[in-house]
Structure formats: C-alpha cells, structure tokens
Amino acid sequence: MVQEKNDGINEDMVPLSIQQNRPALSWELKIKKRRITVPPCLGKYRPVVGQCCHQCTPDSLRKRFGQNSLLGFHNILSVNETQTRYRGWLVRRVCCALFVSGCKVYASPVTNRLERVRQSNRVKDVFTAEHKAPEGQDSQGQLKRLSPFLPIIKTCISPGLLRFVGWVMLKMFSSLFGSIQVNLKHLSDLHRVSQEGSLLVYVYVRQSVVDCALIPLVLFCHNLRVPYTVCPLQVYSSPLRSILQKVGVVLLPASASTEQEAEADRLYSPVMTSLVRELLHEGQAISVGVSSESGQGGQWLAHIRQLIKEGHVPDVCLVPVGISYDCLPNTNIQVGLCTVFQWLLSFLWRTPEGCVRIHLAQPFSLKEMCDSGRCMVDEWLPLQDLLLPVILNNRTDTVFGRRRMLWLLTSSHYASELEELTPTERDLSIAIILHLIFSATSCKAVMSTSLVSSLLLYKHHKGVSASVLCRDVAWLTEELLFRNKDVGFGGSLAEVVHYSLSLLAPHLVIGAVPSRKDPLIVPHPSLAASLHLALQAQIVTHTFILEAVGACAVSAMLCEVAISGVSSGVRNDGVDSAEVRGDTDFDVVLCQSELTERALQLCHLLPPGFMPPCQSSQSFALDAIDSLVRCGILIMEEIPRDVPICDFWKKEGTLTWTTSDDPYQSDSDCDEQDLRSYKISQPSLCPEMLFFLCSMLAGHLRALCWTTTGLDLIDSPLPETEFVAQIHSHLCDTAKKKKQHYESCSEEAVHTAVRTLIDLGVLSEERQKDGVFLGVSPLFQSSENRQKLQRFIKQYLYN
C-alpha cells in the first residue's frame, strides 16, 4: 500500500454533480449540513492493485515491470490544449479533434488473410469431414462455404476511420459519464512490453456493451496499439457493421444472433481459431470479454492456449482489465443504424451521470502459466463426488478437491479441437479462464454506489438514517483499503454519500421530516430496485468473500447447536436456562475442524470467479476461518493444560529416542495436531457484523433453495430455455409472495442455480436433436432427498 499526499485526489475524481451548482432537495441539504460532524478522511491511501499472481507467474512478477511508474489517474474525457502541439483560443475550441489527430495509430491492412485462413489445417479438416471439397480441390466450394465469415476475416483497422470514431466516442462518453479515470500504474509496463514486440491480449469481465468500446478508447488515447475487439453483439445494419469491422471489431456472423447459434456451425470455431492465429502473426493485440456467469468468451483463451501449445504462437502477455461503473449504462437495445443515431442524439440533452474507473493490470506470460501448472493445485472432481455423500448420507469426512466446471468451456455444438482435448488439458484451460475472471474482478475498484448499495441491501434493508450511513461508509471504506482494494471515489465523506444517494435515488425511498435532523433512507421494496442494488454490491461481496464464507460456516454451526436443543448462553457445565439474556449472548464453543469442514463444503457452491484456482479449497476454507478472527468475530478458546505448550522441558518423553521402520515417521512437534476451538466474541457489534457478512451470500443460496423447491411444480423434462424461464418465474412469484429477497430473482442467479443443480446431479441433461432438455434425476425424484438438499443449503442461511 502506497501512501499519497492528502491532496492527491484531483478535481476530476470529485463527482461531477457535486461540482455543479444546482438546487438541492431537502434531504440533500440535510446530508450536506452534516459535513462538519464527519471527518473527511477518505482518499489518504491508494492500494497498489493489478500485480500478477506470485504463484502462477513468478517470473513475470520478478521482472518488476513498472518499478518507476508514477501513481495517479488520468481522465481521458478531460482533453485540453496542453495535450496538443498547439496553443491559442481556437485550439481550445477544437482541442479534442487535434488531440485525436495526434494520437498514434497502428494500421492493420488485410493482406491475403482469407487465403491463409482457408489453407489452415483446421478449416481443411472441416471441409474434408463435410465432403465439401474432397482433398481440397474445389476452391469455389470452399469460398462459398466461407462466405458467411468473409466480413469477419476481412476485419481491419483504418487509421482515418479510427480517429473519427475515437473523436465520436470521446464526445459521446462526455455526455454519458462525468469522467473516465484510468490508473496509470501499469501503463508504462504496457508501453515497454509493446516495444519489445510481445503480443498483448486484454481480458475483462463482461458487464455491458460499453466495455468493448472503453478498452480500445483508453489504449488509443495513450498511444498504445488498438486491439481487435471480440464483441458478441449482433448488428443488424450493414453500414454500421462495415464501420465497426473497419475499426477492429470482430462481430458475430450475420446469420447468428447469439454466440451459441454461431457455435452451432462446425466451421465457426476453426475459422475463428485460424483468424486469431493470423492476427497474432501480424503482431496485433486482441481484447476478449469473459462472462463470469456462463464462461462465454473463454473459448477464445482456449484457442490461444492451443496455438501456443502447437507452436504457432511463441507466447502472449495477458492483461486483466477491471472496469468499474458508478451506474451501469443500459444497453439492452437492438443495434441498428437508426437506434444508434437515436441513442447518440439522446446524449445532447442528457446530463452526465456517474464515473468510470479502469485498472489495467500487470501483463504476465500465458506460456509461463501453462508450463508451470501452478494454477491447478487441487484434484478437479465432479460436484456430486464432493457433496452428495455429505448431503444424502450425512458423511462427516470431506472429500478434498475442487469442483469441476466443464460448462465454462464446453457447448452443445463445440468445435472438434475442443472436444478432442484431454481432461487434463481441458481442466487447465478452465483453470486459466477462472484465474482471469478472478484477476479481472480483483482489479476492479469499489465505487461509492457499490459501497452504499451493499450497506443498504445487506445491513440496513429496513432503513437507516443519514448519520449512521455516513458512519458505516467510513468504516467499510477502511475495511476495503485494509484488504488492499482500491476505491473509486474521493472527497469528503458527506459529499461521497450525497453523490451515491443521488445516483441511487430512483431505487430508494428517502424521507426528510422537518422534525428530524437526519433523513431516513430505505431501499425501495421492488424487484427492479433490489436487482440494481444487488448488481452494484457484487464487487463488495467479492472483496469480503473469505469473511462471508466463514460467517456462513459459523451460522451453520449455530443452526446445528439450536437444532440439537442447546440454547445460546447454555453450556455443558450446567448453566441454568434462566440466565440466558438474549440471542446475542453466545457462549458456544466451535471446533476449528468442524468450522473448516462447513466452510469447505460451502466453497463448492460458490459461483465461478470468487476463488482463485491456484489456491486449494482447503486453504481457502482455513483462510475463511482465520479472517473471522482478524475481524474480531471469533476469538480463540484457551484450553487449560497441565503443562504449558511452550514449556519444552516438562513434556514427557521429549529426550527419548524411538526406532521405527516407517520412513515417514517424524519426531517433530509440528506433526502434533493442536485442535483449536473458537468462541464468538461478546462485543455488541459482533452479531451485527456476522449477519452482515452472512447476507452477502444469502441471495445466491436462497435462489438455490427456492429452485430446489420449484422442482415440484415443473413437469420435466423440458427444453433448457423453457425450464430456466419457469424457474425464473417461480423465483419471482416466491419473492413477491414474501415481499422481500428480490435479489434472489436475477437471471444470473437463476442460471447459476440451475447449473449448480446440474453439476450436483439433481437435474439431468439429455441432448436431443431439438436441443438440451432438463429433467429431475431419478435420485432426486424422491421428496426425502430433495428435503435433505434443502436442509443442507438452509443451514448457511441466517434467518
């Protein structure tokens, strides 16, 4: 963590709506009046983020790229005459156009790329298998078969058009966002690596279509090579498709509306793999987005790894990119020329809302990660082998391993080269995808709206006053900085809270009564509001995932204690139940091994991206329990001993020698397992903190539990899309009936829950000509087994 000056945050980092003079509402004035009572202590420290993994890529880390790079941020929307070679009154009016014309552009003409793709072995194998061109003689038939992919293969970068599109995007984003802050920490590393001739592949987690435009724009403004951007978007306008393909955007084929439909063509994946090979041979950079929900986009990384293994490409440098939004823009529109023009015209009368923070991480070698093999430390096992014995048979011993997520890479119509991968190679590709999802998410800064959303959703869902919210924002910010997580806001505490509430106002109920000094803030009890707050709070959950897993494990242990009839405050030493003075006076001793086992079992239910694959599940579970000790939730229970453990001389048999034929026998004291136990600490804030952490995973676990309940209402088997739609409808109906927990009804939660139940063996997949059909497996058609599964999940839910 690097200490900066107290005034290290420039004016661009202060929210734009605060800088503008506009009439404030009554609740806004009351928050601003509390500025004196809250110390403006934010922004004094700036954590260093984005360093490559010390375990998977130690050589890349040892090079210490960016050792002399300056800390700071650059707002790419703040363009003035100092960024051009000219000065004067007229220059200040057209400085944006002059700046764009002065940026360095690396041209990318298409030179015989189509012929090289057609002659590649992968494409030839598909032609041979389809009998379109026996022995490669019918070139006209091959070109006709390749005709849907010709515009994609001919994608290029035109310098003049790229400058014009860059100028349009700067103007467009100036109307959409208040600022786009870029962390300058690792930019010098990228310049150095690019000058050395290394190939760069930028990887980000998909959130919005805007992601595809932000990364090329940032690199263009900093004179780096603009990458070919893989955009899984269907553009219906031919002129717009032509423009995008001339600025390096790789779109879906015109005949496919989704990636799944594109992959249904056997020729799609070989052509894309050959195209990636040709782009890397030309020295081009590539930008790829990966979905943390379904793993879509990960096949591009698998293709690149396969090219390195086959020797077509020597190596590439991967650059995780973290993009954080104050308010995620809504881009759920059909992309046509008319809709794009209407979208652009709407910016003319729009006030900029929210900021964007972009972190470019330290580049690391993909070949080093693959050769070292350190990104896989556990044996990858099916989820059924890991959890079913515990759920159905109440088995106490846990199987050590990691959940295998084959669906992150496979599809119903995947190319032959991916289907022919050995299990070890497939697991390695999936581990790389998981590691990049984790790295890109770890690079993201926590914005003020995310911080406030997590507090309102997980801690104060019944409402909170402005003063208490300001206090919790200051506390949570310190906790984030302590965990080496960057925050994407600055200024005084009152300004930060006021700015966040202004952006979140459509999803909140804010009441200001003249008799009250503090306004009351309550999350709006609706589906849209809860889903928006949950989406914003995801990055906070990712930061506190260790503490959340540990807290849920403690909750499961307390649930077991309550079921067994042991009341809180009652122990085995005969305490009268009349002495119990409340639910917060816990006096229960929790065994470390049992806590670790509960945490380990919960780890297998987490969605992808929360755990790095280079860390074993056992180590992650131990860290989860230790994190609760650091938080002060758990305290070590001191076990009375006749002889202190540190008194070496009083131990019996210390100086006696033993003989054994066992070559693994050791006299070391380290082999003695010291069974530890913990107690829940007694401070008044401890239960509140424990329940706050449990609530972070409650949405995911509740969706899993409700999905299991909804299996009774579905006549299966059904097509996968129809099955997921009925489950989604059931979750929404359940939340509306309970009038709470709407965050468990998101489409992402539904897809994750269905995928988990498939891996667990609750649902069975049957592939037919019409697609994939889902149905309840014979093992879980029994209501007794489904009830056991629900009990297993509910133990982690704090009620």
Short mmCIF file of C-alpha atoms in Angstrom, two decimals, residues 37-249:
data_model
loop_
_atom_site.label_atom_id
_atom_site.label_comp_id
_atom_site.label_asym_id
_atom_site.label_seq_id
_atom_site.Cartn_x
_atom_site.Cartn_y
_atom_site.Cartn_z
CA THR A 37 -19.57 16.22 12.15
CA VAL A 38 -17.90 13.71 9.81
CA PRO A 39 -14.11 13.80 9.33
CA PRO A 40 -13.10 13.94 5.63
CA CYS A 41 -10.60 11.13 5.96
CA LEU A 42 -11.09 9.34 2.66
CA GLY A 43 -8.51 9.09 -0.07
CA LYS A 44 -5.35 9.23 2.05
CA TYR A 45 -4.07 5.84 0.91
CA ARG A 46 -4.10 4.27 -2.50
CA PRO A 47 -3.60 0.49 -2.63
CA VAL A 48 -1.43 -0.98 -5.38
CA VAL A 49 -3.61 -3.37 -7.38
CA GLY A 50 -3.20 -5.36 -10.55
CA GLN A 51 0.01 -7.23 -9.79
CA CYS A 52 0.26 -10.66 -11.41
CA CYS A 53 -0.05 -13.83 -9.37
CA HIS A 54 3.09 -14.68 -7.40
CA GLN A 55 2.32 -18.40 -7.53
CA CYS A 56 1.27 -18.96 -11.15
CA THR A 57 3.63 -16.46 -12.83
CA PRO A 58 6.60 -15.78 -10.51
CA ASP A 59 8.94 -14.92 -13.40
CA SER A 60 6.58 -12.24 -14.71
CA LEU A 61 6.32 -10.80 -11.22
CA ARG A 62 10.09 -10.99 -10.72
CA LYS A 63 10.68 -8.69 -13.67
CA ARG A 64 9.03 -5.94 -11.61
CA PHE A 65 7.54 -4.07 -14.51
CA GLY A 66 6.60 -0.50 -13.72
CA GLN A 67 9.04 -0.12 -10.86
CA ASN A 68 9.46 3.56 -11.59
CA SER A 69 5.98 4.23 -12.91
CA LEU A 70 4.10 7.11 -11.38
CA LEU A 71 0.95 6.67 -9.35
CA GLY A 72 -2.08 8.61 -10.39
CA PHE A 73 -5.10 8.72 -12.64
CA HIS A 74 -5.88 10.29 -15.98
CA ASN A 75 -9.35 11.37 -17.05
CA ILE A 76 -9.42 10.68 -20.78
CA LEU A 77 -12.52 12.87 -21.17
CA SER A 78 -10.64 15.92 -19.90
CA VAL A 79 -8.93 16.98 -23.14
CA ASN A 80 -7.34 20.44 -23.29
CA GLU A 81 -4.80 22.31 -25.35
CA THR A 82 -1.86 21.06 -23.27
CA GLN A 83 -2.37 17.63 -24.83
CA THR A 84 -1.82 19.02 -28.33
CA ARG A 85 1.11 20.69 -30.06
CA TYR A 86 -0.79 23.95 -30.50
CA ARG A 87 -1.95 26.84 -28.28
CA GLY A 88 -4.49 29.59 -28.61
CA TRP A 89 -8.16 30.49 -28.41
CA LEU A 90 -9.16 28.49 -31.48
CA VAL A 91 -7.17 25.46 -30.31
CA ARG A 92 -9.18 25.37 -27.09
CA ARG A 93 -12.35 25.06 -29.17
CA VAL A 94 -11.11 22.17 -31.32
CA CYS A 95 -8.57 20.61 -28.95
CA CYS A 96 -10.41 17.25 -28.96
CA ALA A 97 -10.10 16.92 -32.74
CA LEU A 98 -6.45 17.98 -32.62
CA PHE A 99 -5.75 15.51 -29.82
CA VAL A 100 -7.31 12.65 -31.78
CA SER A 101 -5.39 13.56 -34.92
CA GLY A 102 -2.13 13.45 -32.94
CA CYS A 103 -2.69 10.02 -31.38
CA LYS A 104 -0.56 7.23 -32.77
CA VAL A 105 -2.41 4.65 -34.83
CA TYR A 106 -1.04 1.28 -35.91
CA ALA A 107 -2.56 0.45 -39.27
CA SER A 108 -3.72 -3.10 -39.92
CA PRO A 109 -4.28 -3.80 -43.61
CA VAL A 110 -5.66 -7.16 -44.71
CA THR A 111 -3.05 -8.93 -46.83
CA ASN A 112 -4.13 -12.32 -48.19
CA ARG A 113 -5.64 -13.25 -44.81
CA LEU A 114 -8.57 -15.08 -46.37
CA GLU A 115 -6.33 -17.45 -48.30
CA ARG A 116 -4.25 -18.26 -45.22
CA VAL A 117 -7.37 -19.00 -43.19
CA ARG A 118 -8.74 -21.21 -45.97
CA GLN A 119 -5.47 -23.15 -46.17
CA SER A 120 -5.26 -23.76 -42.41
CA ASN A 121 -5.39 -27.38 -41.28
CA ARG A 122 -8.40 -26.81 -39.01
CA VAL A 123 -10.56 -25.41 -41.79
CA LYS A 124 -9.39 -28.12 -44.21
CA ASP A 125 -10.36 -30.83 -41.74
CA VAL A 126 -13.89 -29.45 -41.53
CA PHE A 127 -14.17 -29.27 -45.32
CA THR A 128 -12.99 -32.86 -45.60
CA ALA A 129 -15.42 -34.04 -42.95
CA GLU A 130 -18.32 -32.29 -44.65
CA HIS A 131 -17.26 -33.60 -48.09
CA LYS A 132 -17.47 -30.10 -49.44
CA ALA A 133 -14.08 -30.25 -51.06
CA PRO A 134 -12.52 -33.73 -51.36
CA GLU A 135 -8.77 -33.48 -51.00
CA GLY A 136 -9.00 -29.69 -51.16
CA GLN A 137 -9.66 -29.43 -54.92
CA ASP A 138 -12.89 -27.39 -55.01
CA SER A 139 -11.74 -23.89 -54.04
CA GLN A 140 -15.00 -22.32 -55.22
CA GLY A 141 -16.98 -24.57 -52.93
CA GLN A 142 -14.73 -23.65 -50.04
CA LEU A 143 -15.14 -19.92 -50.67
CA LYS A 144 -18.90 -20.36 -50.87
CA ARG A 145 -18.86 -22.22 -47.55
CA LEU A 146 -16.71 -19.45 -46.04
CA SER A 147 -18.93 -16.65 -47.37
CA PRO A 148 -20.73 -16.01 -44.02
CA PHE A 149 -17.34 -15.43 -42.41
CA LEU A 150 -15.74 -13.28 -45.12
CA PRO A 151 -16.58 -9.92 -43.47
CA ILE A 152 -15.20 -11.18 -40.15
CA ILE A 153 -11.97 -12.43 -41.73
CA LYS A 154 -11.53 -9.09 -43.53
CA THR A 155 -11.85 -7.07 -40.31
CA CYS A 156 -9.15 -4.40 -40.26
CA ILE A 157 -8.19 -1.09 -38.64
CA SER A 158 -8.40 2.01 -40.83
CA PRO A 159 -6.37 4.91 -39.31
CA GLY A 160 -8.63 7.70 -40.58
CA LEU A 161 -11.86 5.99 -39.58
CA LEU A 162 -10.38 5.02 -36.21
CA ARG A 163 -9.55 8.66 -35.42
CA PHE A 164 -13.07 9.75 -36.38
CA VAL A 165 -14.71 7.02 -34.28
CA GLY A 166 -12.38 7.89 -31.39
CA TRP A 167 -13.50 11.53 -31.56
CA VAL A 168 -17.18 10.48 -31.65
CA MET A 169 -16.72 8.19 -28.64
CA LEU A 170 -15.00 10.92 -26.62
CA LYS A 171 -17.92 13.25 -27.29
CA MET A 172 -20.47 10.52 -26.62
CA PHE A 173 -18.91 9.40 -23.34
CA SER A 174 -18.58 13.04 -22.21
CA SER A 175 -22.37 13.19 -22.30
CA LEU A 176 -22.78 9.78 -20.70
CA PHE A 177 -20.19 9.82 -17.88
CA GLY A 178 -18.78 12.52 -15.67
CA SER A 179 -15.26 11.13 -16.03
CA ILE A 180 -13.37 8.01 -17.14
CA GLN A 181 -10.41 7.61 -14.79
CA VAL A 182 -7.55 5.37 -15.92
CA ASN A 183 -4.99 4.07 -13.45
CA LEU A 184 -1.53 4.95 -14.77
CA LYS A 185 0.32 2.43 -12.61
CA HIS A 186 0.93 -0.25 -15.26
CA LEU A 187 0.63 1.80 -18.47
CA SER A 188 4.40 2.16 -18.69
CA ASP A 189 4.66 -1.64 -18.44
CA LEU A 190 2.35 -1.99 -21.43
CA HIS A 191 4.43 0.50 -23.44
CA ARG A 192 7.61 -1.40 -22.59
CA VAL A 193 6.12 -4.80 -23.42
CA SER A 194 4.69 -3.46 -26.68
CA GLN A 195 8.03 -2.01 -27.71
CA GLU A 196 9.67 -5.38 -27.02
CA GLY A 197 7.32 -6.95 -29.57
CA SER A 198 5.29 -9.04 -27.14
CA LEU A 199 1.74 -9.92 -28.13
CA LEU A 200 -0.93 -8.48 -25.82
CA VAL A 201 -4.35 -9.95 -25.05
CA TYR A 202 -6.65 -7.85 -22.86
CA VAL A 203 -9.20 -9.79 -20.81
CA TYR A 204 -12.15 -8.24 -18.97
CA VAL A 205 -15.34 -9.48 -17.33
CA ARG A 206 -18.42 -8.71 -19.39
CA GLN A 207 -20.81 -6.21 -17.86
CA SER A 208 -22.06 -4.06 -20.72
CA VAL A 209 -21.52 -3.44 -24.43
CA VAL A 210 -19.77 -0.24 -23.36
CA ASP A 211 -16.85 -2.39 -22.15
CA CYS A 212 -15.99 -3.24 -25.75
CA ALA A 213 -15.61 0.47 -26.57
CA LEU A 214 -13.84 1.64 -23.42
CA ILE A 215 -10.73 -0.52 -23.67
CA PRO A 216 -9.83 0.44 -27.29
CA LEU A 217 -10.55 4.10 -26.50
CA VAL A 218 -8.27 4.08 -23.44
CA LEU A 219 -5.43 2.43 -25.39
CA PHE A 220 -5.95 4.80 -28.34
CA CYS A 221 -5.72 7.87 -26.07
CA HIS A 222 -2.45 6.59 -24.56
CA ASN A 223 -0.77 5.80 -27.90
CA LEU A 224 -0.95 2.03 -27.48
CA ARG A 225 -1.93 -0.41 -30.22
CA VAL A 226 -5.71 -0.58 -30.54
CA PRO A 227 -6.73 -4.23 -30.19
CA TYR A 228 -9.07 -6.27 -32.30
CA THR A 229 -12.13 -6.39 -30.05
CA VAL A 230 -14.25 -9.53 -29.84
CA CYS A 231 -17.79 -8.18 -29.49
CA PRO A 232 -20.54 -10.84 -29.08
CA LEU A 233 -23.14 -8.47 -30.49
CA GLN A 234 -25.49 -8.84 -33.42
CA VAL A 235 -25.59 -5.67 -35.51
CA TYR A 236 -28.45 -5.63 -37.98
CA SER A 237 -27.39 -2.61 -40.03
CA SER A 238 -24.96 -3.41 -42.86
CA PRO A 239 -23.40 0.11 -42.94
CA LEU A 240 -22.83 0.03 -39.19
CA ARG A 241 -21.31 -3.46 -39.41
CA SER A 242 -18.95 -2.24 -42.10
CA ILE A 243 -17.86 0.74 -39.99
CA LEU A 244 -17.25 -1.37 -36.89
CA GLN A 245 -15.31 -4.00 -38.80
CA LYS A 246 -13.01 -1.29 -40.15
CA VAL A 247 -12.05 -0.23 -36.62
CA GLY A 248 -11.14 -3.76 -35.49
CA VAL A 249 -14.45 -5.03 -34.05
#
